[in-house]
Coordinates of C-alpha atoms in Angstrom, one line a residue:
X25 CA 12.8 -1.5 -9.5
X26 CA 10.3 0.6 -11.0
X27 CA 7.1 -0.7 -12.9
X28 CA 7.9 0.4 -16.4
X29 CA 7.7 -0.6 -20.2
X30 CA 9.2 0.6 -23.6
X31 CA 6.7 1.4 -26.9
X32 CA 8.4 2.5 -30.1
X33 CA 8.2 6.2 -30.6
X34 CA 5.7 7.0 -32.8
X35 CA 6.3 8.1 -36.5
X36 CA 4.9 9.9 -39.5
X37 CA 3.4 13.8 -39.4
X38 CA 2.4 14.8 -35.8
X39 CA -1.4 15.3 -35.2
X40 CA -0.5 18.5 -33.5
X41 CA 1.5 20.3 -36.3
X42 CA -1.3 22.1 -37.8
X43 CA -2.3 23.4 -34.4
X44 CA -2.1 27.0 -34.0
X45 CA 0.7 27.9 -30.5
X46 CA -2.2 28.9 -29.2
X47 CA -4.3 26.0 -29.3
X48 CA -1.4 23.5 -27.9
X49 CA -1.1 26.2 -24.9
X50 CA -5.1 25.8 -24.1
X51 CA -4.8 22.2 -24.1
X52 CA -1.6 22.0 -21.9
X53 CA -3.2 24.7 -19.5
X54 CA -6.6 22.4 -19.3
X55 CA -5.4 18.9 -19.3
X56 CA -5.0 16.7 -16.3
X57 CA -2.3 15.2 -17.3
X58 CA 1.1 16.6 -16.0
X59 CA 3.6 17.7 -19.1
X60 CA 7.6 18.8 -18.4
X61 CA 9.7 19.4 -21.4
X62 CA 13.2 19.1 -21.1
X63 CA 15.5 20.6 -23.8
X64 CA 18.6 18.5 -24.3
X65 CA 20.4 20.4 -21.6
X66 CA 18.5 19.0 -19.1
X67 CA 16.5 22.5 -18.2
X68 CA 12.6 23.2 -18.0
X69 CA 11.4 24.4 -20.7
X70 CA 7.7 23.8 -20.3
X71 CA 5.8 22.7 -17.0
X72 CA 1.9 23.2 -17.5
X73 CA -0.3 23.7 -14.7
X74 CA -1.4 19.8 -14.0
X75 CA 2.1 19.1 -13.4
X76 CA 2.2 21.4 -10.5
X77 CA 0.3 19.3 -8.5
X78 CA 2.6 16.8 -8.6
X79 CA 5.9 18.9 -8.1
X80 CA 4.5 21.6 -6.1
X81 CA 6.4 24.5 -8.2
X82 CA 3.8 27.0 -10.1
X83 CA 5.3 26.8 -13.6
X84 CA 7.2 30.3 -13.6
X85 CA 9.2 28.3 -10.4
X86 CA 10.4 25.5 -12.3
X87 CA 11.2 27.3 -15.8
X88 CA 14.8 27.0 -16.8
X89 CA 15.5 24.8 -13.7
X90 CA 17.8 21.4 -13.8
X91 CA 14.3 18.8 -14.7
X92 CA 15.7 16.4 -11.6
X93 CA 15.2 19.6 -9.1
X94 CA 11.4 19.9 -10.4
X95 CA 10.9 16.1 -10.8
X96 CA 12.3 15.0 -8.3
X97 CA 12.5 10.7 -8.7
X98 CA 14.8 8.0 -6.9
X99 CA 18.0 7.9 -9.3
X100 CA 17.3 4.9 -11.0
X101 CA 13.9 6.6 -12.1
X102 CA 15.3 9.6 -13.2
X103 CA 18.0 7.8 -15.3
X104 CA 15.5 5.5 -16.7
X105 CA 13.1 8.7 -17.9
X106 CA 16.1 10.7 -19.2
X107 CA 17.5 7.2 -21.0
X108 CA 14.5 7.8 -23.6
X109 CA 16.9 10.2 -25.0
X110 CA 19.7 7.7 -26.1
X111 CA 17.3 4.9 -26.7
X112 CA 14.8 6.6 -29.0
X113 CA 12.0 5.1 -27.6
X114 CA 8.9 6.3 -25.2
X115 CA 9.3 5.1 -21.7
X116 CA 6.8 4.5 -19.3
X117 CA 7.5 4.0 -15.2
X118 CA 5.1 4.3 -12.5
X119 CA 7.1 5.5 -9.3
X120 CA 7.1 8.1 -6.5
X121 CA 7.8 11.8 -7.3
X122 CA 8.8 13.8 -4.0
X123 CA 6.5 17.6 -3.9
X124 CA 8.5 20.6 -3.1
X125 CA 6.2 20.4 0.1
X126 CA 7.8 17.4 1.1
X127 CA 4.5 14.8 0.5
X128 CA 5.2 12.0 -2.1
X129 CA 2.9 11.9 -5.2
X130 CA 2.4 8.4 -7.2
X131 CA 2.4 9.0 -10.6
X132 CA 2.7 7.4 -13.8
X133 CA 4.8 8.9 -16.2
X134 CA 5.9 8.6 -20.1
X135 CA 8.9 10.4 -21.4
X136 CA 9.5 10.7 -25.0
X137 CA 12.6 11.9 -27.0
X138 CA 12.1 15.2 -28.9
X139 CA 13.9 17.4 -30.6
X140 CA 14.3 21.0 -29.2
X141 CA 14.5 24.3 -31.1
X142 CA 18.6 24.1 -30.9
X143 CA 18.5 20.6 -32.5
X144 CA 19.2 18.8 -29.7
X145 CA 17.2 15.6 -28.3
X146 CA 15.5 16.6 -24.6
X147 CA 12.6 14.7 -23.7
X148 CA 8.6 15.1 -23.4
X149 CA 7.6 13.8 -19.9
X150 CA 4.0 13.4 -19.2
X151 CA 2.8 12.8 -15.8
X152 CA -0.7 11.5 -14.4
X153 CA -0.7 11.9 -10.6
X154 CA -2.6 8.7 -9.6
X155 CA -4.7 11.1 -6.9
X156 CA -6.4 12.0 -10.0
X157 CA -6.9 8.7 -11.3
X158 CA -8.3 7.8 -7.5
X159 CA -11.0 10.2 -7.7
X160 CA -12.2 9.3 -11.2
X161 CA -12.2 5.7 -10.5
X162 CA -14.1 6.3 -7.1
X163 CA -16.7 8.4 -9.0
X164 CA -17.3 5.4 -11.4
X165 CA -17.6 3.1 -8.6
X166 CA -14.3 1.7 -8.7
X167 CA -11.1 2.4 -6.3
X168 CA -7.1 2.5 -7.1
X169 CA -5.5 -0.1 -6.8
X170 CA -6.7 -4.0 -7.2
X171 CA -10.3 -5.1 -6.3
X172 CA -11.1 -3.1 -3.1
X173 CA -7.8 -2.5 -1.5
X174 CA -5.7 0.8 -2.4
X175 CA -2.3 1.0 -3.0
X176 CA 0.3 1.3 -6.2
X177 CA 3.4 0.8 -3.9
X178 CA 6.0 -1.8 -5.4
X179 CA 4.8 -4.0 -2.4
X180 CA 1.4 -3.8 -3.3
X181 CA 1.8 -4.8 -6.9
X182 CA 4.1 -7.9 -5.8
X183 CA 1.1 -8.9 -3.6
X184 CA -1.7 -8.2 -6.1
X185 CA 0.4 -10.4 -8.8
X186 CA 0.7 -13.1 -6.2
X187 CA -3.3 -13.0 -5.7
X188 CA -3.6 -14.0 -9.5
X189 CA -1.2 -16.4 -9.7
X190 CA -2.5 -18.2 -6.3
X191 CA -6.3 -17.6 -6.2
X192 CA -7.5 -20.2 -8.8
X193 CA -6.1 -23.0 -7.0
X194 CA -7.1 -24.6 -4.0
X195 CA -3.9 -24.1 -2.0
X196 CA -4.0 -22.6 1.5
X197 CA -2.9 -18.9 2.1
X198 CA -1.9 -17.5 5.3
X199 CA -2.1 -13.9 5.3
X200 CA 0.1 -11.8 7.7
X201 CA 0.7 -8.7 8.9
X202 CA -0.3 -6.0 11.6
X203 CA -3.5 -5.0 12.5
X204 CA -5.6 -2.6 10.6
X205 CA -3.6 -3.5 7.7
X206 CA -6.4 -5.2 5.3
X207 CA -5.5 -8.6 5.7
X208 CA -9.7 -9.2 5.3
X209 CA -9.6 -7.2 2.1
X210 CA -6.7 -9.7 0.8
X211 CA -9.1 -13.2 2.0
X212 CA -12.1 -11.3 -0.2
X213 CA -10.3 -10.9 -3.1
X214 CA -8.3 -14.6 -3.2
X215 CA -11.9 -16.3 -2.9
X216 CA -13.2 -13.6 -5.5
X217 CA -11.3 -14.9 -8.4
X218 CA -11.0 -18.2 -7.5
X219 CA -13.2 -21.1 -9.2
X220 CA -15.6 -21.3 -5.9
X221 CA -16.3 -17.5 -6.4
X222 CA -19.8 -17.8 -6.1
X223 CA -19.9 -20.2 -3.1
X224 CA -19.9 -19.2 0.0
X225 CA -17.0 -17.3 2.1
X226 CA -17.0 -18.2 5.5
X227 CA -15.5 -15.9 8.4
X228 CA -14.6 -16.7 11.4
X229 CA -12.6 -14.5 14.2
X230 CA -10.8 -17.0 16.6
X231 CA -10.5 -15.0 19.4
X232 CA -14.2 -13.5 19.6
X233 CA -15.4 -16.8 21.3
X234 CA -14.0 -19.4 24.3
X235 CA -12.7 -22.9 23.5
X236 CA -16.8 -24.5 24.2
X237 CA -18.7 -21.6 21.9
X238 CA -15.9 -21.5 19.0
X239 CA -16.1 -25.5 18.9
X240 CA -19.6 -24.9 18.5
X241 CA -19.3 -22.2 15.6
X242 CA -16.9 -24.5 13.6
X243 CA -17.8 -28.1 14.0
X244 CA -21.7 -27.7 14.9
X245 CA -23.1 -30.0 17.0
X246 CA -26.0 -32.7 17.5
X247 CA -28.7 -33.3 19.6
X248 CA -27.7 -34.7 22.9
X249 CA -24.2 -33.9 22.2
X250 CA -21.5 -31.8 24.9
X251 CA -23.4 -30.3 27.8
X252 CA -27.0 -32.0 26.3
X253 CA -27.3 -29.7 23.6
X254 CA -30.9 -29.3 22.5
X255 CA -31.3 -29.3 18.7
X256 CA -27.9 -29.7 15.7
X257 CA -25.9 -27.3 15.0
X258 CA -24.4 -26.9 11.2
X259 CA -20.6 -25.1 11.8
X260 CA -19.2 -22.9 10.0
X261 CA -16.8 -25.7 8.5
X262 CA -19.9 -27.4 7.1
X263 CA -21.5 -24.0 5.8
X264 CA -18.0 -23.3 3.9
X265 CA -18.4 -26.7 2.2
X266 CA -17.6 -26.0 -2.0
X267 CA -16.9 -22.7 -0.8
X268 CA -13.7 -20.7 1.4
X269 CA -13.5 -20.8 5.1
X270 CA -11.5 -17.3 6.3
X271 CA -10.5 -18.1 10.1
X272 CA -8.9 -14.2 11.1
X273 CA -6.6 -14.2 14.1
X274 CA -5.8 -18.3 13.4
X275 CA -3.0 -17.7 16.0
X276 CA -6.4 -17.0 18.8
X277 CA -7.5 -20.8 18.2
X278 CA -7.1 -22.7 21.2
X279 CA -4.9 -26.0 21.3
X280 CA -7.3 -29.0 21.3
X281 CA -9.0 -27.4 17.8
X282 CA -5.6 -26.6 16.3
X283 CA -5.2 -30.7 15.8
X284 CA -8.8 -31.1 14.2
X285 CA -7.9 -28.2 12.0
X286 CA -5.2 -29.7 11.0
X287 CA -6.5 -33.0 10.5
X288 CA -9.8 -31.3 8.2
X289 CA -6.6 -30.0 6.2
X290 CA -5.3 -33.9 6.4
X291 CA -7.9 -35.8 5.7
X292 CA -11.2 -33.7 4.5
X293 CA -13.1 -34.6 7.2
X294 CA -14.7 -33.2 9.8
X295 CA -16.8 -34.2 12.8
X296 CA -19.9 -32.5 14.6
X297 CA -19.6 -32.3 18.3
X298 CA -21.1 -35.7 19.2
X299 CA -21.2 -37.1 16.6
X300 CA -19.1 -40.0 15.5
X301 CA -19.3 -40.1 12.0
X302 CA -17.1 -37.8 10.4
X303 CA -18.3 -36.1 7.4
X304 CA -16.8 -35.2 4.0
X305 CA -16.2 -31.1 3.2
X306 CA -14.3 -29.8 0.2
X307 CA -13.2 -26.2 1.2
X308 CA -10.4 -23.9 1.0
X309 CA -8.9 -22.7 4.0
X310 CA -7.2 -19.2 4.6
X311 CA -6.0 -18.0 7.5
X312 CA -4.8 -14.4 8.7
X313 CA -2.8 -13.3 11.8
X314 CA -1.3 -10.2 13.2
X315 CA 1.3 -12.3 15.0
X316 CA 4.0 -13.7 13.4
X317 CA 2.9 -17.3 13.7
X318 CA 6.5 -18.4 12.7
X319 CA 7.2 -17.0 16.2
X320 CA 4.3 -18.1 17.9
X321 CA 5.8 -21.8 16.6
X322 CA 8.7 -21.3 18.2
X323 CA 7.2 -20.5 21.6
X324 CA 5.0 -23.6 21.7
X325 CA 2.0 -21.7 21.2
X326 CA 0.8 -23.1 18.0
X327 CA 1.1 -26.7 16.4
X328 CA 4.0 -26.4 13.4
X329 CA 1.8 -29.0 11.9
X330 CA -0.8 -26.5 11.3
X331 CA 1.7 -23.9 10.6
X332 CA 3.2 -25.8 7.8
X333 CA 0.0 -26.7 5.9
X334 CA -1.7 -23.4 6.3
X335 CA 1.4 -21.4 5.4
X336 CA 1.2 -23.0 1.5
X337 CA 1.3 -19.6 0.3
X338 CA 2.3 -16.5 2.6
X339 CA 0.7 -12.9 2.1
X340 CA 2.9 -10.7 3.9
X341 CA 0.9 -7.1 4.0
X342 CA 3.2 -4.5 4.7
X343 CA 2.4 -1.6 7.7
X344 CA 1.3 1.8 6.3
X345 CA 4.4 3.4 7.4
X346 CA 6.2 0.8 4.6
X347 CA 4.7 2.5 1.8
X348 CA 3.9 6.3 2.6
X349 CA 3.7 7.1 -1.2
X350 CA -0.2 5.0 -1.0
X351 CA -1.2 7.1 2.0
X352 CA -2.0 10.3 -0.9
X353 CA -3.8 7.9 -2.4
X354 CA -5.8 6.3 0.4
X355 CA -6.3 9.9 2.0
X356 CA -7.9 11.1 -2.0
X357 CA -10.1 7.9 -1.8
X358 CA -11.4 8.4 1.5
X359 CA -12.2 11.7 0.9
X360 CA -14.0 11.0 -2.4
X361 CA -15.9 8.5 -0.3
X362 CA -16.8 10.1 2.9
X363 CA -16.4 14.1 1.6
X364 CA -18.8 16.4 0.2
X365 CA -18.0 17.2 -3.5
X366 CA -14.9 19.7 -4.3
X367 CA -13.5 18.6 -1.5
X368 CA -9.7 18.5 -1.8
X369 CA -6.7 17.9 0.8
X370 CA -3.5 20.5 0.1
X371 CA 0.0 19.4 0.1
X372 CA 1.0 20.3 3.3
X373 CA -1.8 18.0 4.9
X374 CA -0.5 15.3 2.8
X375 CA 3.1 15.6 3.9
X376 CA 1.9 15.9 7.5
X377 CA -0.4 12.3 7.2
X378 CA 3.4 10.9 5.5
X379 CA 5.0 11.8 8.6
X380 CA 2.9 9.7 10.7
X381 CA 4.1 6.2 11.7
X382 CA 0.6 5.2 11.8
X383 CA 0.9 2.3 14.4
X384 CA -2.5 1.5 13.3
X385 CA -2.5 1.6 9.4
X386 CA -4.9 2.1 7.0
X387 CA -7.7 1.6 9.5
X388 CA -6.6 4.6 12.0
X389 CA -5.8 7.1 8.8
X390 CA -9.4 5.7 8.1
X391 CA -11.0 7.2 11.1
X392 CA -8.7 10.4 11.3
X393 CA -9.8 11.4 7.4
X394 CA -13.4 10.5 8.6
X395 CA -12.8 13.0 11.6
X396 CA -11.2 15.6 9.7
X397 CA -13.9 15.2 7.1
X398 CA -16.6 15.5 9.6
X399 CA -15.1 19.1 11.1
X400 CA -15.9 20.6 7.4
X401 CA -19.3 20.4 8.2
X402 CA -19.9 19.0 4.9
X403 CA -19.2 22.0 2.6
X404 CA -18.4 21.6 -0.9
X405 CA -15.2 22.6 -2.0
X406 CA -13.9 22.9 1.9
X407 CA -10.3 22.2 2.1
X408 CA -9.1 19.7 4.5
X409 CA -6.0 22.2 6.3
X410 CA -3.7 20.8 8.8
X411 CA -5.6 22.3 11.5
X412 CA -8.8 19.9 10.7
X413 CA -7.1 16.9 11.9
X414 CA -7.8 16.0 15.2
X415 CA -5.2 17.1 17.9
X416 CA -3.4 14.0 18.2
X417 CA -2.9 13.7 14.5
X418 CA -0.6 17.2 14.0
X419 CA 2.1 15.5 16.2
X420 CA 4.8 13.6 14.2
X421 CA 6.7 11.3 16.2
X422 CA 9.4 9.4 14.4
X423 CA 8.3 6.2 12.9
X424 CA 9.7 2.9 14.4
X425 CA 12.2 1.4 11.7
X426 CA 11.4 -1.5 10.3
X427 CA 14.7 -3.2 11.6
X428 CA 14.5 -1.9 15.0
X429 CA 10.9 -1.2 16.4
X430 CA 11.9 0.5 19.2
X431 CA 14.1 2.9 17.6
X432 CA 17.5 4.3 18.5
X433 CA 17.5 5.0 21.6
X434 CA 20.6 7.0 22.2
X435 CA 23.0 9.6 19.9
X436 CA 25.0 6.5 19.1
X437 CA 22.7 4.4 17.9
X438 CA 20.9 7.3 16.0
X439 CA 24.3 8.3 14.4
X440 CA 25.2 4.0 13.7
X441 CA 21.9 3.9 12.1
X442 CA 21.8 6.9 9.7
X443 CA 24.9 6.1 8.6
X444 CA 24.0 2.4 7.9
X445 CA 21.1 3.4 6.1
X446 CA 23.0 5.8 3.9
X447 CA 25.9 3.5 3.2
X448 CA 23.2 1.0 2.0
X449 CA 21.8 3.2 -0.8
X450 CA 24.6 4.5 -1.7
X451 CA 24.2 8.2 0.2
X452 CA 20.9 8.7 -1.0
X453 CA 19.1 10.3 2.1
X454 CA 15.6 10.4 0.6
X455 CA 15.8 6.5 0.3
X456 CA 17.9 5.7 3.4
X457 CA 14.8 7.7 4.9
X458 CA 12.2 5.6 3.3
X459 CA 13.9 2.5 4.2
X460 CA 14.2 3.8 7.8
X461 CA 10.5 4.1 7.5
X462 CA 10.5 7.8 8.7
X463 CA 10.0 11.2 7.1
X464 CA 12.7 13.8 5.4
X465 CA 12.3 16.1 7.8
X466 CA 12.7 13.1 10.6
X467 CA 15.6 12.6 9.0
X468 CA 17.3 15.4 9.2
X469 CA 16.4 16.0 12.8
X470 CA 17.9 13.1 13.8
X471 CA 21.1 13.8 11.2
X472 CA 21.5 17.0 13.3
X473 CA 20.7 15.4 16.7
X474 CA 23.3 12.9 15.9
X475 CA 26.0 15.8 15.5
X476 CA 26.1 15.1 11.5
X477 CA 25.0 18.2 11.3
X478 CA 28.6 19.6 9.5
X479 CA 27.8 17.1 6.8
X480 CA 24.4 17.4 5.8
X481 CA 23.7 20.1 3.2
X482 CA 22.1 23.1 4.1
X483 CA 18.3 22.0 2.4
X484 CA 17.4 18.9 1.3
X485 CA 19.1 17.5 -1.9
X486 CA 16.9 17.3 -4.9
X487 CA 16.3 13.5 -6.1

């Protein structure tokens, strides 16, 4: 469903009405903000100059065109924006607006009943593409999204509510999800607004070390202890005491350290290689894995002791591939962060990073933006073309669905799997694709490789 809300429409004399025709046309041509007016029979009558970066149509294009083939929004959306009409009231919805290039824009948008020259009720729609918002909030020191991770997919807003709601208890949090994906980012920001925000956070990566050194690096030691160790050690249990200990890769911990893990969870206790007496530590504990530990449980390769009592609370960070609409907007930070001023990235660019399965997330798109940026030579005002990708970047292969990571893998299970994915939203293609995790265009490659070809309109629908 899409974020949205409801305000009464405004009443009394409009600010505007003793604006000259003029003035209103200089302040639509200039603003930032995106504005389509509909008149009640559903045709562009206005589309300023801001909205065209968001629907990719110059504004003589869209004139006089049916508003859902400029906007083009997910069904529900659409009916929701063009439901302002009957209900009388302004509508807000954040959601994803598909260019005419074939890149997604995030926007937030406000549609607003009016009453057109005819005397019938079209509506006002005002759009902010969040790109824009990105590069303001990066020039005040800031980022989209939620603390210091970027995103304003569905997904990404369930997971930033559940980060309020959990982070001021004590409660364990196993984060998961694949590499690259910012499961680090999530551990940072749980400890940030949690009531031991300004004790320590602890990190430790489980696999860096063997079974002796990573012993060492939690528990500590004392003098005399395993192997005649010289002087005592603190670990990094100890140093996290009042504060968060952050053990990445949890799944990498060997065995014989899962049990005391589990028993500092037990008991809040802890004992220095040693050393006897155990020792009291008040500390949260979160954990993060790239392996589904669930699975890992099953295999007999980690305790479901410690599974249960990490896995309190579950972050499950989706791949990059699951939410293609926040790769404009990571692609707009990164630039404002590692470009040179004026710096912008074209719609076609965007619609070729969408394509990308990304196998590793936000952290590969990281280093291919860094790349790209690099090859401008640091010119202001460069733009970042297709061509400035590296090589292996330009290639689209079809992103593995989410259901089947390997793919279909003949024309029967290509053709079995489109038509599932239609016949579960309802013959929408553009969402079938998204849910498929690949691109329109992959999509209808593999329509017409599947010999659907006969029933797939000549150009993509319009949303």
């Amino acid at each position: 469903m899409p974020h949205m809300r409801r305000d009464p429409v405004p009443t009394g004399p409009s600010a505007l009405a003793p604006l000259t025709a003029g003035i209103v046309a200089a302040w639509l041509d200039a603003s930032d903000d995106g504005a389509v007016a509909v008149d009640a029979a559903g045709r562009v009558v206005l589309h300023n100059p801001a909205a065209s970066r968001v629907t990719g149509l110059a504004p003589d294009a869209a004139m006089h065109r049916p508003w859902r083939d400029v906007v083009r929004l997910e069904p529900a959306m659409a009916a929701l924006l063009w439901g302002a009409r009957e209900s009388g009231t302004r509508t807000h919805a954040v959601g994803d607006v598909l260019c005419a290039q074939g890149n997604l824009r995030t926007a937030e948008m406000s549609a607003t009943p009016w009453r057109d020259g005819a005397g019938g009720i079209g509506v006002l729609l005002l759009i902010r593409d969040l790109a824009i918002l990105c590069r303001q909030q990066v020039a005040a020191g800031g980022r989209p999204g939620y603390g210091a991770l970027v995103g304003e997919h569905p997904s990404m807003r369930a997971l930033y509510q559940l980060v309020e709601a959990v982070a001021p208890s004590d409660a364990p949090v196993l984060i998961e999800g694949e590499r690259g994906t910012g499961k680090e980012l999530f551990a940072q920001l749980l400890h940030a607004r949690s009531r031991r925000a300004e004790r320590p956070l602890i990190t430790i990566a489980c696999p860096a070390l063997g079974a002796p050194a990573l012993e060492r690096e939690l528990f500590g030691q004392v003098r005399g202890g395993p192997a005649g160790a010289v002087g005592t050690t603190i670990g990094r249990i100890e140093l996290a005491h009042t504060g968060t200990l952050f053990l990445d890769e949890v799944g990498g911990l060997p065995p014989a350290l899962q049990a005391r893990i589990c028993r500092v969870l037990e008991t809040g206790e802890m004992q220095r290689a040693g050393d006897p007496t155990p020792r009291r530590v008040d500390l949260r504990i979160i954990a993060a894995s790239s392996r589904p530990l669930e699975r890992e449980v099953e295999a007999g390769r980690f305790r479901e002791d410690l599974y249960t009592r990490l896995r309190v609370v579950r972050l499950a960070v989706p791949p990059l591939r699951e939410r293609r609409s926040d790769i404009g907007l990571l692609a707009e930070h990164l630039l404002a962060r590692y470009g040179a001023p004026g710096q912008t990235i074209p719609p076609e660019t965007l619609a070729l990073l969408q394509a990308r399965p990304w196998p590793g997330n936000v952290r590969e798109l990281d280093r291919v933006i860094r790349q790209a940026i690099a090859s401008l030579e640091g010119r202001p005002g460069a733009v970042l073309s297709p061509d400035r990708l590296p090589p292996a970047s330009r290639s689209v292969a079809p992103a593995a669905p989410a259901a089947e990571a390997a793919g279909p893998r003949d024309r029967d299970d290509r053709r079995a799997l489109l038509l599932r994915a239609l016949s579960s939203h309802g013959g929408n293609r553009t969402a079938a694709a998204r849910a498929l995790g690949i691109g329109r265009a992959t999509f209808y490659r593999w329509w017409r490789d599947a010999g659907l070809a006969s029933a797939a309109p000549a150009s993509p629908p319009a949303l």
